[in-house]
mmCIF file of C-alpha atoms and ligand atoms in Angstrom:
data_model
loop_
_atom_site.group_PDB
_atom_site.id
_atom_site.type_symbol
_atom_site.label_atom_id
_atom_site.label_comp_id
_atom_site.label_asym_id
_atom_site.label_seq_id
_atom_site.Cartn_x
_atom_site.Cartn_y
_atom_site.Cartn_z
ATOM 1 C CA MET A 251 202.059 126.469 69.486
ATOM 2 C CA SER A 252 201.175 126.104 73.152
ATOM 3 C CA ALA A 253 200.418 129.712 74.124
ATOM 4 C CA THR A 254 196.997 131.307 74.162
ATOM 5 C CA VAL A 255 197.129 134.203 71.706
ATOM 6 C CA LEU A 256 195.545 137.278 73.268
ATOM 7 C CA ASP A 257 193.217 138.903 70.756
ATOM 8 C CA GLY A 258 193.633 142.629 71.436
ATOM 9 C CA LYS A 259 190.963 143.543 68.923
ATOM 10 C CA ARG A 260 188.366 141.437 70.751
ATOM 11 C CA VAL A 261 189.267 142.928 74.156
ATOM 12 C CA ALA A 262 189.269 146.428 72.627
ATOM 13 C CA ASP A 263 185.854 145.828 71.009
ATOM 14 C CA ALA A 264 184.416 144.800 74.370
ATOM 15 C CA LEU A 265 185.811 147.935 76.023
ATOM 16 C CA CYS A 266 184.478 150.114 73.198
ATOM 17 C CA GLY A 267 181.028 148.542 73.644
ATOM 18 C CA ASP A 268 181.006 149.781 77.263
ATOM 19 C CA LEU A 269 182.315 153.170 76.193
ATOM 20 C CA ARG A 270 179.526 153.534 73.616
ATOM 21 C CA ALA A 271 176.922 153.216 76.372
ATOM 22 C CA ARG A 272 178.757 155.694 78.633
ATOM 23 C CA ALA A 273 179.208 158.156 75.750
ATOM 24 C CA ALA A 274 175.474 157.923 74.959
ATOM 25 C CA THR A 275 174.700 158.888 78.563
ATOM 26 C CA CYS A 276 176.939 161.959 78.209
ATOM 27 C CA VAL A 277 175.191 162.871 74.929
ATOM 28 C CA ALA A 278 171.774 162.536 76.598
ATOM 29 C CA ARG A 279 172.978 164.988 79.253
ATOM 30 C CA GLY A 280 173.908 167.468 76.518
ATOM 31 C CA ASN A 281 177.634 166.913 77.037
ATOM 32 C CA PRO A 282 178.900 164.837 74.069
ATOM 33 C CA PRO A 283 182.446 163.546 74.754
ATOM 34 C CA THR A 284 184.726 165.649 72.560
ATOM 35 C CA LEU A 285 188.340 165.055 71.623
ATOM 36 C CA ALA A 286 190.472 167.749 69.997
ATOM 37 C CA VAL A 287 193.124 166.176 67.785
ATOM 38 C CA VAL A 288 196.123 168.335 66.894
ATOM 39 C CA LEU A 289 198.342 167.218 64.036
ATOM 40 C CA VAL A 290 201.326 169.325 62.997
ATOM 41 C CA GLY A 291 203.056 168.659 59.691
ATOM 42 C CA ASP A 292 202.645 165.864 57.181
ATOM 43 C CA ASP A 293 204.236 162.786 58.742
ATOM 44 C CA PRO A 294 202.431 159.939 56.900
ATOM 45 C CA ALA A 295 202.448 157.546 59.894
ATOM 46 C CA SER A 296 200.960 160.265 62.140
ATOM 47 C CA ARG A 297 198.237 160.901 59.565
ATOM 48 C CA VAL A 298 197.309 157.200 59.621
ATOM 49 C CA TYR A 299 197.265 157.114 63.457
ATOM 50 C CA VAL A 300 195.078 160.212 63.608
ATOM 51 C CA ARG A 301 192.682 158.845 60.989
ATOM 52 C CA ASN A 302 192.362 155.511 62.844
ATOM 53 C CA LYS A 303 191.753 157.231 66.169
ATOM 54 C CA GLY A 304 189.106 159.472 64.571
ATOM 55 C CA ARG A 305 187.311 156.522 62.994
ATOM 56 C CA ARG A 306 187.283 154.537 66.227
ATOM 57 C CA ALA A 307 186.151 157.601 68.212
ATOM 58 C CA ALA A 308 183.177 158.076 65.874
ATOM 59 C CA GLU A 309 182.153 154.424 66.353
ATOM 60 C CA VAL A 310 182.050 154.967 70.113
ATOM 61 C CA GLY A 311 180.130 158.244 69.872
ATOM 62 C CA ILE A 312 182.997 160.612 70.611
ATOM 63 C CA VAL A 313 183.080 163.858 68.638
ATOM 64 C CA THR A 314 186.505 164.706 67.212
ATOM 65 C CA ARG A 315 187.669 168.183 66.264
ATOM 66 C CA ASP A 316 190.662 168.104 63.964
ATOM 67 C CA HIS A 317 193.299 170.841 63.978
ATOM 68 C CA HIS A 318 195.811 170.245 61.211
ATOM 69 C CA LEU A 319 198.628 172.794 61.257
ATOM 70 C CA PRO A 320 201.537 173.294 58.860
ATOM 71 C CA ALA A 321 205.012 171.956 59.741
ATOM 72 C CA ALA A 322 206.274 175.564 60.014
ATOM 73 C CA THR A 323 204.022 176.229 63.047
ATOM 74 C CA THR A 324 205.972 177.811 65.923
ATOM 75 C CA THR A 325 206.018 176.638 69.528
ATOM 76 C CA ALA A 326 204.231 179.858 70.566
ATOM 77 C CA GLU A 327 201.464 179.334 68.005
ATOM 78 C CA LEU A 328 200.935 175.736 69.097
ATOM 79 C CA VAL A 329 200.971 176.672 72.791
ATOM 80 C CA GLY A 330 198.317 179.267 71.935
ATOM 81 C CA LEU A 331 196.057 176.685 70.294
ATOM 82 C CA VAL A 332 196.512 174.176 73.129
ATOM 83 C CA GLN A 333 195.696 176.852 75.744
ATOM 84 C CA GLN A 334 192.585 177.809 73.782
ATOM 85 C CA LEU A 335 191.482 174.143 73.713
ATOM 86 C CA SER A 336 192.301 173.806 77.414
ATOM 87 C CA ASP A 337 189.993 176.761 78.141
ATOM 88 C CA ASP A 338 187.144 175.512 75.903
ATOM 89 C CA PRO A 339 184.505 173.814 78.110
ATOM 90 C CA ALA A 340 183.154 171.868 75.101
ATOM 91 C CA VAL A 341 186.507 170.068 74.687
ATOM 92 C CA HIS A 342 187.102 167.183 77.121
ATOM 93 C CA GLY A 343 190.308 165.694 75.771
ATOM 94 C CA ILE A 344 193.318 167.083 73.902
ATOM 95 C CA LEU A 345 195.563 164.855 71.845
ATOM 96 C CA VAL A 346 198.688 166.354 70.318
ATOM 97 C CA GLN A 347 199.976 163.722 67.919
ATOM 98 C CA LEU A 348 203.661 162.931 68.478
ATOM 99 C CA PRO A 349 206.300 163.255 67.231
ATOM 100 C CA LEU A 350 206.105 167.004 66.639
ATOM 101 C CA PRO A 351 208.331 168.619 63.987
ATOM 102 C CA ALA A 352 211.907 169.153 65.183
ATOM 103 C CA GLY A 353 211.562 172.918 65.642
ATOM 104 C CA ILE A 354 208.770 172.659 68.223
ATOM 105 C CA ASP A 355 209.453 172.387 71.969
ATOM 106 C CA SER A 356 207.366 169.304 72.821
ATOM 107 C CA GLN A 357 207.698 169.866 76.588
ATOM 108 C CA ALA A 358 206.268 173.378 76.316
ATOM 109 C CA ILE A 359 203.268 171.987 74.410
ATOM 110 C CA LEU A 360 202.736 169.203 76.927
ATOM 111 C CA LEU A 361 202.803 171.651 79.837
ATOM 112 C CA ALA A 362 200.194 173.846 78.122
ATOM 113 C CA ILE A 363 197.609 171.037 78.170
ATOM 114 C CA ASP A 364 195.138 171.214 81.057
ATOM 115 C CA PRO A 365 195.999 168.019 83.040
ATOM 116 C CA ALA A 366 192.252 167.330 83.362
ATOM 117 C CA LYS A 367 192.139 167.083 79.531
ATOM 118 C CA ASP A 368 195.442 165.258 79.101
ATOM 119 C CA VAL A 369 193.913 162.024 77.794
ATOM 120 C CA ASP A 370 197.321 160.737 76.651
ATOM 121 C CA GLY A 371 198.461 160.888 80.296
ATOM 122 C CA PHE A 372 201.869 162.396 79.457
ATOM 123 C CA HIS A 373 201.577 165.630 81.509
ATOM 124 C CA PRO A 374 203.885 165.591 84.574
ATOM 125 C CA ASP A 375 200.812 166.059 86.781
ATOM 126 C CA ASN A 376 199.309 162.802 85.508
ATOM 127 C CA LEU A 377 202.598 160.909 85.514
ATOM 128 C CA GLY A 378 203.214 162.128 89.080
ATOM 129 C CA ARG A 379 199.771 160.944 90.149
ATOM 130 C CA LEU A 380 200.581 157.519 88.738
ATOM 131 C CA MET A 381 203.832 157.511 90.714
ATOM 132 C CA ILE A 382 202.073 158.265 94.024
ATOM 133 C CA GLY A 383 199.390 155.646 93.422
ATOM 134 C CA ARG A 384 196.551 158.088 92.713
ATOM 135 C CA PRO A 385 196.256 157.853 88.925
ATOM 136 C CA ARG A 386 193.934 160.033 86.843
ATOM 137 C CA PHE A 387 194.796 159.576 83.173
ATOM 138 C CA VAL A 388 197.207 156.700 82.614
ATOM 139 C CA PRO A 389 199.243 156.555 79.371
ATOM 140 C CA CYS A 390 197.158 154.507 76.954
ATOM 141 C CA THR A 391 199.613 151.830 75.810
ATOM 142 C CA PRO A 392 200.605 150.661 79.321
ATOM 143 C CA ALA A 393 196.945 150.890 80.394
ATOM 144 C CA GLY A 394 196.059 148.662 77.437
ATOM 145 C CA CYS A 395 198.755 146.150 78.405
ATOM 146 C CA MET A 396 197.310 145.926 81.926
ATOM 147 C CA ARG A 397 193.825 145.349 80.525
ATOM 148 C CA LEU A 398 195.175 142.575 78.309
ATOM 149 C CA LEU A 399 196.837 140.890 81.289
ATOM 150 C CA ALA A 400 193.545 141.144 83.179
ATOM 151 C CA ALA A 401 191.572 139.766 80.228
ATOM 152 C CA ALA A 402 193.868 136.726 80.209
ATOM 153 C CA ASP A 403 193.598 136.300 84.003
ATOM 154 C CA VAL A 404 197.360 136.586 84.358
ATOM 155 C CA ALA A 405 198.312 136.648 88.046
ATOM 156 C CA ILE A 406 200.532 139.658 88.780
ATOM 157 C CA ARG A 407 200.860 139.903 92.572
ATOM 158 C CA GLY A 408 204.223 138.664 93.740
ATOM 159 C CA ARG A 409 205.297 137.625 90.237
ATOM 160 C CA ARG A 410 208.501 138.752 88.586
ATOM 161 C CA ALA A 411 207.783 141.211 85.759
ATOM 162 C CA LEU A 412 210.326 142.491 83.265
ATOM 163 C CA VAL A 413 209.644 145.628 81.234
ATOM 164 C CA ILE A 414 212.111 146.080 78.376
ATOM 165 C CA GLY A 415 212.242 149.799 77.557
ATOM 166 C CA ARG A 416 212.152 152.897 79.762
ATOM 167 C CA SER A 417 210.465 155.549 77.633
ATOM 168 C CA THR A 418 208.143 158.007 79.364
ATOM 169 C CA ILE A 419 205.207 156.942 77.215
ATOM 170 C CA VAL A 420 205.528 153.156 77.539
ATOM 171 C CA GLY A 421 208.300 151.601 79.643
ATOM 172 C CA LYS A 422 208.308 153.751 82.796
ATOM 173 C CA PRO A 423 204.507 153.971 83.266
ATOM 174 C CA MET A 424 204.253 150.246 82.470
ATOM 175 C CA ALA A 425 206.717 149.465 85.248
ATOM 176 C CA GLN A 426 204.735 151.698 87.642
ATOM 177 C CA LEU A 427 201.453 149.957 86.828
ATOM 178 C CA LEU A 428 202.962 146.519 87.377
ATOM 179 C CA LEU A 429 204.507 147.714 90.644
ATOM 180 C CA ALA A 430 201.137 149.095 91.754
ATOM 181 C CA ALA A 431 199.684 145.652 90.980
ATOM 182 C CA ASP A 432 202.258 144.144 93.364
ATOM 183 C CA ALA A 433 204.621 142.596 90.829
ATOM 184 C CA THR A 434 208.349 142.558 91.496
ATOM 185 C CA VAL A 435 209.446 144.751 88.620
ATOM 186 C CA ILE A 436 212.660 145.075 86.673
ATOM 187 C CA CYS A 437 212.880 147.766 84.024
ATOM 188 C CA ALA A 438 215.516 146.899 81.419
ATOM 189 C CA HIS A 439 217.063 149.188 78.822
ATOM 190 C CA SER A 440 219.930 149.404 76.367
ATOM 191 C CA ARG A 441 222.545 149.307 79.148
ATOM 192 C CA THR A 442 221.088 146.261 80.909
ATOM 193 C CA MET A 443 223.566 143.416 81.203
ATOM 194 C CA ALA A 444 222.632 139.764 80.620
ATOM 195 C CA LEU A 445 219.170 140.647 79.306
ATOM 196 C CA ALA A 446 218.558 137.065 78.167
ATOM 197 C CA ASP A 447 218.972 135.906 81.793
ATOM 198 C CA GLU A 448 216.530 138.575 82.999
ATOM 199 C CA ILE A 449 213.984 137.461 80.403
ATOM 200 C CA ALA A 450 214.465 133.789 81.301
ATOM 201 C CA ALA A 451 213.623 134.590 84.952
ATOM 202 C CA ALA A 452 210.507 136.683 84.232
ATOM 203 C CA ASP A 453 206.922 135.484 84.709
ATOM 204 C CA ILE A 454 205.663 138.513 82.762
ATOM 205 C CA VAL A 455 207.610 140.123 79.913
ATOM 206 C CA VAL A 456 206.557 143.429 78.366
ATOM 207 C CA ALA A 457 208.714 144.259 75.351
ATOM 208 C CA ALA A 458 208.757 147.938 74.301
ATOM 209 C CA VAL A 459 212.060 148.273 72.479
ATOM 210 C CA GLY A 460 211.267 149.041 68.850
ATOM 211 C CA ARG A 461 213.556 146.370 67.357
ATOM 212 C CA ALA A 462 212.118 143.649 65.161
ATOM 213 C CA GLU A 463 211.984 140.211 66.832
ATOM 214 C CA PHE A 464 214.686 141.293 69.286
ATOM 215 C CA VAL A 465 213.459 139.018 72.108
ATOM 216 C CA ARG A 466 214.297 135.458 71.097
ATOM 217 C CA GLY A 467 211.644 132.850 71.742
ATOM 218 C CA ALA A 468 214.198 130.559 73.415
ATOM 219 C CA TRP A 469 214.733 133.168 76.179
ATOM 220 C CA ILE A 470 211.115 133.046 77.361
ATOM 221 C CA LYS A 471 210.433 131.224 80.638
ATOM 222 C CA PRO A 472 208.005 128.342 80.063
ATOM 223 C CA GLY A 473 204.534 129.478 81.149
ATOM 224 C CA ALA A 474 205.323 133.207 81.033
ATOM 225 C CA ALA A 475 202.938 135.941 79.842
ATOM 226 C CA VAL A 476 204.412 137.929 76.952
ATOM 227 C CA ILE A 477 203.085 141.355 75.950
ATOM 228 C CA ASP A 478 204.644 142.687 72.765
ATOM 229 C CA VAL A 479 204.310 146.458 72.406
ATOM 230 C CA GLY A 480 206.745 146.869 69.502
ATOM 231 C CA ILE A 481 205.578 147.760 66.020
ATOM 232 C CA ASN A 482 208.322 147.200 63.475
ATOM 233 C CA ARG A 483 208.469 146.736 59.739
ATOM 234 C CA ARG A 484 210.471 143.874 58.234
ATOM 235 C CA ALA A 485 212.469 144.366 55.036
ATOM 236 C CA ASP A 486 209.559 142.877 53.036
ATOM 237 C CA GLY A 487 207.193 145.525 54.445
ATOM 238 C CA SER A 488 205.277 143.204 56.798
ATOM 239 C CA LEU A 489 204.702 144.178 60.443
ATOM 240 C CA CYS A 490 206.216 142.393 63.419
ATOM 241 C CA GLY A 491 206.739 142.984 67.102
ATOM 242 C CA ASP A 492 209.782 143.047 69.373
ATOM 243 C CA VAL A 493 209.341 139.346 70.159
ATOM 244 C CA GLU A 494 210.106 136.372 67.954
ATOM 245 C CA PHE A 495 206.443 135.362 67.997
ATOM 246 C CA ALA A 496 206.291 131.742 66.789
ATOM 247 C CA ALA A 497 209.211 130.544 68.923
ATOM 248 C CA ALA A 498 208.023 132.499 71.989
ATOM 249 C CA ALA A 499 204.518 131.072 71.596
ATOM 250 C CA GLU A 500 205.987 127.576 71.943
ATOM 251 C CA ARG A 501 207.062 128.428 75.497
ATOM 252 C CA ALA A 502 204.727 131.170 76.782
ATOM 253 C CA ALA A 503 201.326 130.570 78.373
ATOM 254 C CA VAL A 504 199.856 133.726 76.821
ATOM 255 C CA ILE A 505 201.236 136.066 74.175
ATOM 256 C CA THR A 506 200.017 139.068 72.198
ATOM 257 C CA PRO A 507 200.346 139.136 68.392
ATOM 258 C CA VAL A 508 201.559 142.067 66.291
ATOM 259 C CA PRO A 509 199.446 143.421 64.736
ATOM 260 C CA GLY A 510 196.210 142.817 66.643
ATOM 261 C CA GLY A 511 197.520 142.806 70.215
ATOM 262 C CA VAL A 512 198.491 145.976 72.067
ATOM 263 C CA GLY A 513 197.729 148.371 69.166
ATOM 264 C CA PRO A 514 193.903 148.191 69.285
ATOM 265 C CA MET A 515 194.040 148.456 73.100
ATOM 266 C CA THR A 516 196.025 151.689 72.957
ATOM 267 C CA ILE A 517 193.287 153.390 70.945
ATOM 268 C CA ALA A 518 190.497 151.931 73.101
ATOM 269 C CA CYS A 519 192.222 153.182 76.285
ATOM 270 C CA LEU A 520 192.585 156.652 74.771
ATOM 271 C CA LEU A 521 188.848 156.700 74.078
ATOM 272 C CA ALA A 522 188.183 155.460 77.625
ATOM 273 C CA ASN A 523 190.140 158.447 78.943
ATOM 274 C CA VAL A 524 188.076 160.826 76.769
ATOM 275 C CA VAL A 525 184.770 159.408 78.020
ATOM 276 C CA THR A 526 186.035 159.578 81.618
ATOM 277 C CA ALA A 527 187.076 163.214 81.062
ATOM 278 C CA ALA A 528 183.593 164.033 79.740
ATOM 279 C CA GLU A 529 181.933 162.312 82.700
ATOM 280 C CA GLN A 530 184.102 164.300 85.118
ATOM 281 C CA ALA A 531 183.656 167.659 83.349
HETATM 282 P P1 NDP B 133 211.686 154.428 72.578
HETATM 283 O O1 NDP B 133 212.596 154.376 71.407
HETATM 284 O O2 NDP B 133 211.363 155.718 73.209
HETATM 285 O O3 NDP B 133 212.274 153.477 73.734
HETATM 286 C C1 NDP B 133 212.875 152.247 73.431
HETATM 287 C C2 NDP B 133 213.460 151.665 74.684
HETATM 288 O O4 NDP B 133 214.096 150.437 74.326
HETATM 289 C C3 NDP B 133 214.514 152.565 75.345
HETATM 290 O O5 NDP B 133 214.290 152.664 76.718
HETATM 291 C C4 NDP B 133 215.840 151.833 75.041
HETATM 292 O O6 NDP B 133 216.791 151.932 76.075
HETATM 293 C C5 NDP B 133 215.371 150.390 74.957
HETATM 294 N N1 NDP B 133 216.310 149.604 74.190
HETATM 295 C C6 NDP B 133 216.858 149.913 72.999
HETATM 296 N N2 NDP B 133 217.731 148.956 72.626
HETATM 297 C C7 NDP B 133 217.747 148.046 73.631
HETATM 298 C C8 NDP B 133 218.468 146.853 73.851
HETATM 299 N N3 NDP B 133 219.370 146.414 72.974
HETATM 300 N N4 NDP B 133 218.233 146.162 74.979
HETATM 301 C C9 NDP B 133 217.327 146.604 75.885
HETATM 302 N N5 NDP B 133 216.619 147.747 75.729
HETATM 303 C C10 NDP B 133 216.832 148.447 74.616
HETATM 304 O O7 NDP B 133 210.373 153.651 72.104
HETATM 305 P P2 NDP B 133 208.866 153.685 72.684
HETATM 306 O O8 NDP B 133 208.865 153.296 74.120
HETATM 307 O O9 NDP B 133 208.187 154.913 72.255
HETATM 308 O O10 NDP B 133 208.233 152.490 71.807
HETATM 309 C C11 NDP B 133 208.747 151.186 71.864
HETATM 310 C C12 NDP B 133 208.100 150.363 70.768
HETATM 311 O O11 NDP B 133 206.708 150.302 71.018
HETATM 312 C C13 NDP B 133 208.234 150.919 69.352
HETATM 313 O O12 NDP B 133 208.312 149.835 68.444
HETATM 314 C C14 NDP B 133 206.941 151.651 69.118
HETATM 315 O O13 NDP B 133 206.592 151.712 67.749
HETATM 316 C C15 NDP B 133 205.995 150.758 69.876
HETATM 317 N N6 NDP B 133 204.775 151.421 70.337
HETATM 318 C C16 NDP B 133 203.612 150.761 70.129
HETATM 319 C C17 NDP B 133 202.440 151.288 70.570
HETATM 320 C C18 NDP B 133 201.196 150.507 70.359
HETATM 321 O O14 NDP B 133 200.120 151.060 70.458
HETATM 322 N N7 NDP B 133 201.275 149.202 70.104
HETATM 323 C C19 NDP B 133 202.377 152.596 71.213
HETATM 324 C C20 NDP B 133 203.676 153.179 71.482
HETATM 325 C C21 NDP B 133 204.824 152.606 71.028
HETATM 326 P P3 NDP B 133 217.539 153.331 76.459
HETATM 327 O O15 NDP B 133 216.534 154.092 77.268
HETATM 328 O O16 NDP B 133 218.719 152.908 77.232
HETATM 329 O O17 NDP B 133 217.860 154.005 75.153
#
């Protein structure tokens, strides 16, 4: 393997160390950073995510308040809870774990969150701010990818960056962040033609597709930086990313592993948004 493997856990630990000190300052001022976590229904993966976020928050010194509601909760009931949390001065951040059960209007819930407490960065106000170059809360996964690129000293200005995926939570904000950092950005998706050629031309590849080992190692430009956002399960139950890791690592200069790459950074960036929200409250 020739690539440097970017240890997301190490970068996340360093960020959390800084956050611990900032959170302690908030506590000393009588304003402990507080995150309200709203989980609706019994999706097992969501339960695991929420538990991991809660554990990591406690390590940093962030107070979490859990609101676990039944799957039969209505949109109106959930909007009511989110408005109540938005109005509560002791709550600095609100996280509504996605996906919500099918019967709930996710957009209505998102719009009910006070943008100043929208630590996921999904509210149109925060996404719009990102678009105009005046970001407040940036979606955590793309923010984590940018921190990883910075930690590896990857040059971005003027380089050709390819984001594969155009979701509102990963692909689109990722493309915006790279554009703001002066990359020449292409955002690919399921209708993109000749994707292998696009990948072969890219100095930076961010894969956010959700298909196991979809990006073949042989497509990677020698010396490229490869950030693998995907979390997929193989038939044998093991985890893998969207990139064929071993083969890509033969060609890339830097690459993130799955697990242990982008995942820990996503949680750390969420906690960073909560501490920032508490500091600004
Ligand atoms: P979505 O399913 O919302 O988006 C997937 C994107 O991939 C879509 O834009 C889709 O295109 C595109 N796509 C699908 N097939 C192809 C193809 N054949 N060629 C090119 N593009 C394609 O997923 P998310 O953005 O929410 O997540 C992506 C992955 O990242 C998932 O594996 C998810 O689990 C993971 N993830 C990891 C996180 C972490 O912390 N590490 C956090 C969030 C997500 P189109 O728009 O045309 O349909």
